[in-house]
Coordinates of C-alpha atoms in Angstrom, one line a residue:
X1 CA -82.1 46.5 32.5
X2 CA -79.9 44.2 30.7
X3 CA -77.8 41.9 32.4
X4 CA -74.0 42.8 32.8
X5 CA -72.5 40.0 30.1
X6 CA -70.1 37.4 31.6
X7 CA -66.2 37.3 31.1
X8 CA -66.0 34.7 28.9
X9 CA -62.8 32.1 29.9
X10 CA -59.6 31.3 28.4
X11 CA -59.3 27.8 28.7
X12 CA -55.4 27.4 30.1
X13 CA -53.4 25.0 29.0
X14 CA -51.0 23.1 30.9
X15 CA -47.2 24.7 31.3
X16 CA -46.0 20.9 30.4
X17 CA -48.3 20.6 27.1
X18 CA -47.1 24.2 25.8
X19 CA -42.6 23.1 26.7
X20 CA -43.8 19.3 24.6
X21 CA -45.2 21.5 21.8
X22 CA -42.2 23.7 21.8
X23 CA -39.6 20.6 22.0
X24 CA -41.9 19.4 18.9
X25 CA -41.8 22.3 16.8
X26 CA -37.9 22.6 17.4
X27 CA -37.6 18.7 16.4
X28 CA -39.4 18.9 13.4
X29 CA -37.6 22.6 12.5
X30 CA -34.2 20.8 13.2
X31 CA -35.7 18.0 10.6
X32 CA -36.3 20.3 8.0
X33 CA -33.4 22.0 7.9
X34 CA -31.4 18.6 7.7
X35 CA -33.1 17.3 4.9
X36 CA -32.9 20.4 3.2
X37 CA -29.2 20.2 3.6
X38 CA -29.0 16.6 2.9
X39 CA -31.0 17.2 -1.1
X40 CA -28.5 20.0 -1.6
X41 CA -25.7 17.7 -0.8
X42 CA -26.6 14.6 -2.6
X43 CA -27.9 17.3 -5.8
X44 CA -25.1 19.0 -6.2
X45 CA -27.6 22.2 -5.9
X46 CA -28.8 20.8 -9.2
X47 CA -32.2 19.4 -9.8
X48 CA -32.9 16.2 -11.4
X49 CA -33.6 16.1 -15.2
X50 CA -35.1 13.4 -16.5
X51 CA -34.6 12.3 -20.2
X52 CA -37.6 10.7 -22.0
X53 CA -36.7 7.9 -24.7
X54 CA -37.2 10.0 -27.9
X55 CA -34.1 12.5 -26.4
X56 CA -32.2 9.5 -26.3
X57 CA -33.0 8.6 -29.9
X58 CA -32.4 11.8 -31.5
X59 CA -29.1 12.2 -29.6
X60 CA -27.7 9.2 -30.8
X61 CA -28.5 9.5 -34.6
X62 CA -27.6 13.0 -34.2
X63 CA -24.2 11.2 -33.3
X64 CA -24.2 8.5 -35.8
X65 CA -25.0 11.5 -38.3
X66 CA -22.0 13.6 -37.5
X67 CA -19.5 10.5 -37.6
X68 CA -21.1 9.4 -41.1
X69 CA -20.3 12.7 -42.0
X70 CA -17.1 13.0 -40.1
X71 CA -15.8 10.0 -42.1
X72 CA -16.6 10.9 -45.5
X73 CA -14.9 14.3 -45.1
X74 CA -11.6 12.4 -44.1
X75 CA -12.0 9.3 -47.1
X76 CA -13.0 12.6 -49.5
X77 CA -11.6 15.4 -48.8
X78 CA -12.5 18.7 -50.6
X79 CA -9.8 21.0 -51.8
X80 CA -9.7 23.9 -48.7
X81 CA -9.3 26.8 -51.1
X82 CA -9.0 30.4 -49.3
X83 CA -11.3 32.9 -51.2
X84 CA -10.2 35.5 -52.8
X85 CA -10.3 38.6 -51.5
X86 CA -11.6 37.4 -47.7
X87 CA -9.9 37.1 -44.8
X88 CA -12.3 37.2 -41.6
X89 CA -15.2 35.4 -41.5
X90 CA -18.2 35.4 -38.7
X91 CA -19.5 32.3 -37.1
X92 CA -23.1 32.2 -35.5
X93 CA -24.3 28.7 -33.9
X94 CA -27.6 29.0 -34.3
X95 CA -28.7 24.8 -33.9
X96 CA -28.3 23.2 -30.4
X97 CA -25.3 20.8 -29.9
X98 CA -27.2 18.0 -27.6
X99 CA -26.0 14.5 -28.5
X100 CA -23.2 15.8 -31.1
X101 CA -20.3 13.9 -32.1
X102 CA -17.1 14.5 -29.2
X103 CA -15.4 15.9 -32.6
X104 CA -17.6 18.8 -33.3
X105 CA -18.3 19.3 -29.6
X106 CA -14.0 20.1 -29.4
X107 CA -14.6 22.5 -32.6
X108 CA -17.7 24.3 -30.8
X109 CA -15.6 24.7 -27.6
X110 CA -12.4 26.0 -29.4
X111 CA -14.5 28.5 -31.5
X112 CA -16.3 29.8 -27.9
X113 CA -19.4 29.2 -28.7
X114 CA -21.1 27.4 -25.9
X115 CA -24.1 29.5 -26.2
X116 CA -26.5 29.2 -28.8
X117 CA -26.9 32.5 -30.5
X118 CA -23.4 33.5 -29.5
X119 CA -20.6 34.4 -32.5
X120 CA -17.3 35.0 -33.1
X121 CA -14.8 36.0 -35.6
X122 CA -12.2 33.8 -37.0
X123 CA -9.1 34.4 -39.5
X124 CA -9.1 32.3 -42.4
X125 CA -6.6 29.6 -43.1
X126 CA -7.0 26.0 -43.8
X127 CA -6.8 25.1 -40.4
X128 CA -9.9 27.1 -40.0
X129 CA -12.2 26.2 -42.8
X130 CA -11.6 22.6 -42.0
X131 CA -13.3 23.7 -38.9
X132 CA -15.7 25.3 -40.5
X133 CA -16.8 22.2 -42.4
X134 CA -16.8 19.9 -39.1
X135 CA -19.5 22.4 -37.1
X136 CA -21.5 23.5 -40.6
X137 CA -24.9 21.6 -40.0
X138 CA -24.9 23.7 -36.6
X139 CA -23.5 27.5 -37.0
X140 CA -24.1 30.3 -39.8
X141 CA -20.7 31.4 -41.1
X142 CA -19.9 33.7 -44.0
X143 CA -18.0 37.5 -44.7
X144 CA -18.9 40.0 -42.4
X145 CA -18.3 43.6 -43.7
X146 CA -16.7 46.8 -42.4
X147 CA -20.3 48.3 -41.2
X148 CA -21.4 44.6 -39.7
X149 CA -18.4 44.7 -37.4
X150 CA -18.3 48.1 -36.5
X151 CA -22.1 47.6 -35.1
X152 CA -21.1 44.5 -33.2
X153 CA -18.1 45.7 -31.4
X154 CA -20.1 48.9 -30.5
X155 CA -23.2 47.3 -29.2
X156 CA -22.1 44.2 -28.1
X157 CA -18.0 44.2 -27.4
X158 CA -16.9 43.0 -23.8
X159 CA -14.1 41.5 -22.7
X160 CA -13.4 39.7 -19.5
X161 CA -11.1 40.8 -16.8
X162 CA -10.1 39.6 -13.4
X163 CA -13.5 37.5 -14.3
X164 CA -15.8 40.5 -14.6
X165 CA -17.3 41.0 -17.9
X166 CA -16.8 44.7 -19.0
X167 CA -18.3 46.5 -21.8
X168 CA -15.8 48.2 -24.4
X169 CA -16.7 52.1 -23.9
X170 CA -13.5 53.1 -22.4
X171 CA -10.4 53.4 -24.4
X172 CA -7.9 53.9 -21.8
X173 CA -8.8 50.0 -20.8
X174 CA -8.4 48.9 -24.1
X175 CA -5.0 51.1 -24.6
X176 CA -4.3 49.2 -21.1
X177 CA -4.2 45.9 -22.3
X178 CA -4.0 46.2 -25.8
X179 CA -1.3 49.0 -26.4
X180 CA 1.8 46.7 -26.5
X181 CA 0.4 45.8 -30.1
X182 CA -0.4 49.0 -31.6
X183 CA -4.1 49.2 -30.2
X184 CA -5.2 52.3 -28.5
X185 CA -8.9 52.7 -29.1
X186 CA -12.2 51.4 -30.6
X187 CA -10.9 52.3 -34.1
X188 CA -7.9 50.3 -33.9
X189 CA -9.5 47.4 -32.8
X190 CA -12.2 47.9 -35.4
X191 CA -9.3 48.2 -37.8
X192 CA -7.7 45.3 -37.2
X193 CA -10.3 42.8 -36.8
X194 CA -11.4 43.9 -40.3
X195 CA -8.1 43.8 -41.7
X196 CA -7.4 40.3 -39.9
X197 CA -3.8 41.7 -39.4
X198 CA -0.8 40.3 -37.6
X199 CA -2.6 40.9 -34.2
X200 CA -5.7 39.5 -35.0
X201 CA -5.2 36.5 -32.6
X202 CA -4.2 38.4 -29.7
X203 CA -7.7 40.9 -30.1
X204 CA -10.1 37.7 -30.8
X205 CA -8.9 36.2 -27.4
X206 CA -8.8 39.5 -26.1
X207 CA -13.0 40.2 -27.3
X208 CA -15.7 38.0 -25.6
X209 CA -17.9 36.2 -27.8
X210 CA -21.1 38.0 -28.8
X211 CA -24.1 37.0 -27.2
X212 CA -26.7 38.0 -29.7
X213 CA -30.2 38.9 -29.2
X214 CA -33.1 36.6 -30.2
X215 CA -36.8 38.4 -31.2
X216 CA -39.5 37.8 -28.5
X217 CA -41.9 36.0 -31.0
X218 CA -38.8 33.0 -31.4
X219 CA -40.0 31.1 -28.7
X220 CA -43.8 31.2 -29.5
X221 CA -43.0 30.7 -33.2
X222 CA -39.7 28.9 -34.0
X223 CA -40.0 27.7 -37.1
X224 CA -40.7 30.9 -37.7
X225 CA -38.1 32.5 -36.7
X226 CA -35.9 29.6 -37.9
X227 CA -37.0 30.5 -41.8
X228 CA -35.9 34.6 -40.5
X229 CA -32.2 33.7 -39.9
X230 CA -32.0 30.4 -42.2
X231 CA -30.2 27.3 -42.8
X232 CA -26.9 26.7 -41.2
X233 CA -24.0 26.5 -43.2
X234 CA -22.1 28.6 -45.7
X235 CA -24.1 32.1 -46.3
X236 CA -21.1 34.3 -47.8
X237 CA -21.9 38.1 -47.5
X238 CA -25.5 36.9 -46.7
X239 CA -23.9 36.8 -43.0
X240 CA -24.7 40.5 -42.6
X241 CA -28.4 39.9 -42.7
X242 CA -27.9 37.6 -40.1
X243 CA -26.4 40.0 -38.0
X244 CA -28.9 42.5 -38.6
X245 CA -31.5 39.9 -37.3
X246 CA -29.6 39.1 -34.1
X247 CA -27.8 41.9 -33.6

């Protein structure tokens, strides 16, 4: 017959050894936490970045570039002529703005577009196309037409309220805050950006600036992509393909 087999043991362990290992995982827990708290606090909640030499470089002749440029735009000055027969144009910045002169980083900020790949609409005057000329090595700019605009504002309209971004697909909120000036639905608004009419001002500030879409193969391929949309600078009604791309 084969022998019963033996309770094996539990070796115990001393009641003081287990409250020491307790009072050391609390310690250390307690540590952790602290130090956690103590990064966040000294961060920010933002993680280092370092900056290797050659980012340095390029940002400041990216700087020297814009005030050479900058400077002979003030000592010559071209004549700002209004085209005929265009009112509105659409600006795209499509070149990142690291390193830029504090000049064109004011333009970028007034125009509201922080965001690469973002867009806006502007009336032109004077004013504006010497705007135009300070941000051209970094945005697309050129005549957007009736169909162009319509596609925008129906895809990609929002407009911010009470800081909550909202999509344009109600008309009652844009009769809400836009009625005082004659604006009651998409149409209008369509209508009157196209038109750049007296309220132009007043629906630009009221729109948020379009964020446009980039394809998925830009960041495998970005010189790629960069030939797709093109040079910055002037396009004219060449702007409309632009918006196709992006849109």
């Amino acid at each position: 017959m084969a022998e019963p087999e033996t309770k094996r043991k539990i070796p115990l362990v001393p009641e003081n050894l287990l409250k020491k290992r307790k009072a050391y995982q609390a310690i250390k827990a307690t540590q952790a936490k602290q130090a956690l708290l103590d990064k966040r606090k000294h961060l920010g909640g933002k993680q280092i970045k370092f900056k290797r030499l050659e980012e340095f470089v390029r940002d400041s002749h990216r700087k020297h570039r814009d005030d050479v440029r900058l400077q002979r735009m003030e000592h010559k000055p071209r004549l700002m002529l209004l085209p005929e027969g265009h009112k509105l144009a659409f600006v795209v910045r499509i070149v990142e703005i690291k390193g830029v002169s504090p000049q064109v980083l004011r333009v970028i900020q007034r125009l509201r577009l922080r965001k690469i790949y973002s867009g806006t609409f502007v009336k032109l005057s004077p004013a504006s196309l010497k705007m135009l000329r300070i941000v051209e090595p970094y945005v697309a700019w050129g005549y957007p037409n009736l169909k162009s605009i319509r596609e925008l504002i129906l895809k990609r309209g929002h407009t911010k309220i009470n800081n909550k971004k909202l999509a344009l697909t109600d008309n009652i909120l844009i009769e809400k805050h836009l009625g005082n000036h004659g604006i009651i639905c998409l149409e209008d608004l369509i209508h009157e950006i196209y038109s750049a009419g007296k309220h132009f001002y007043e629906i630009n500030k009221f729109l948020w600036p379009f964020q446009l879409s980039v394809a998925r193969h830009a960041a495998r391929n970005k010189m790629g992509f960069r030939k797709e949309i093109g040079d910055p600078g002037f396009r004219g009604d060449g702007i409309n393909h632009v918006i196709r791309n992006l849109n």
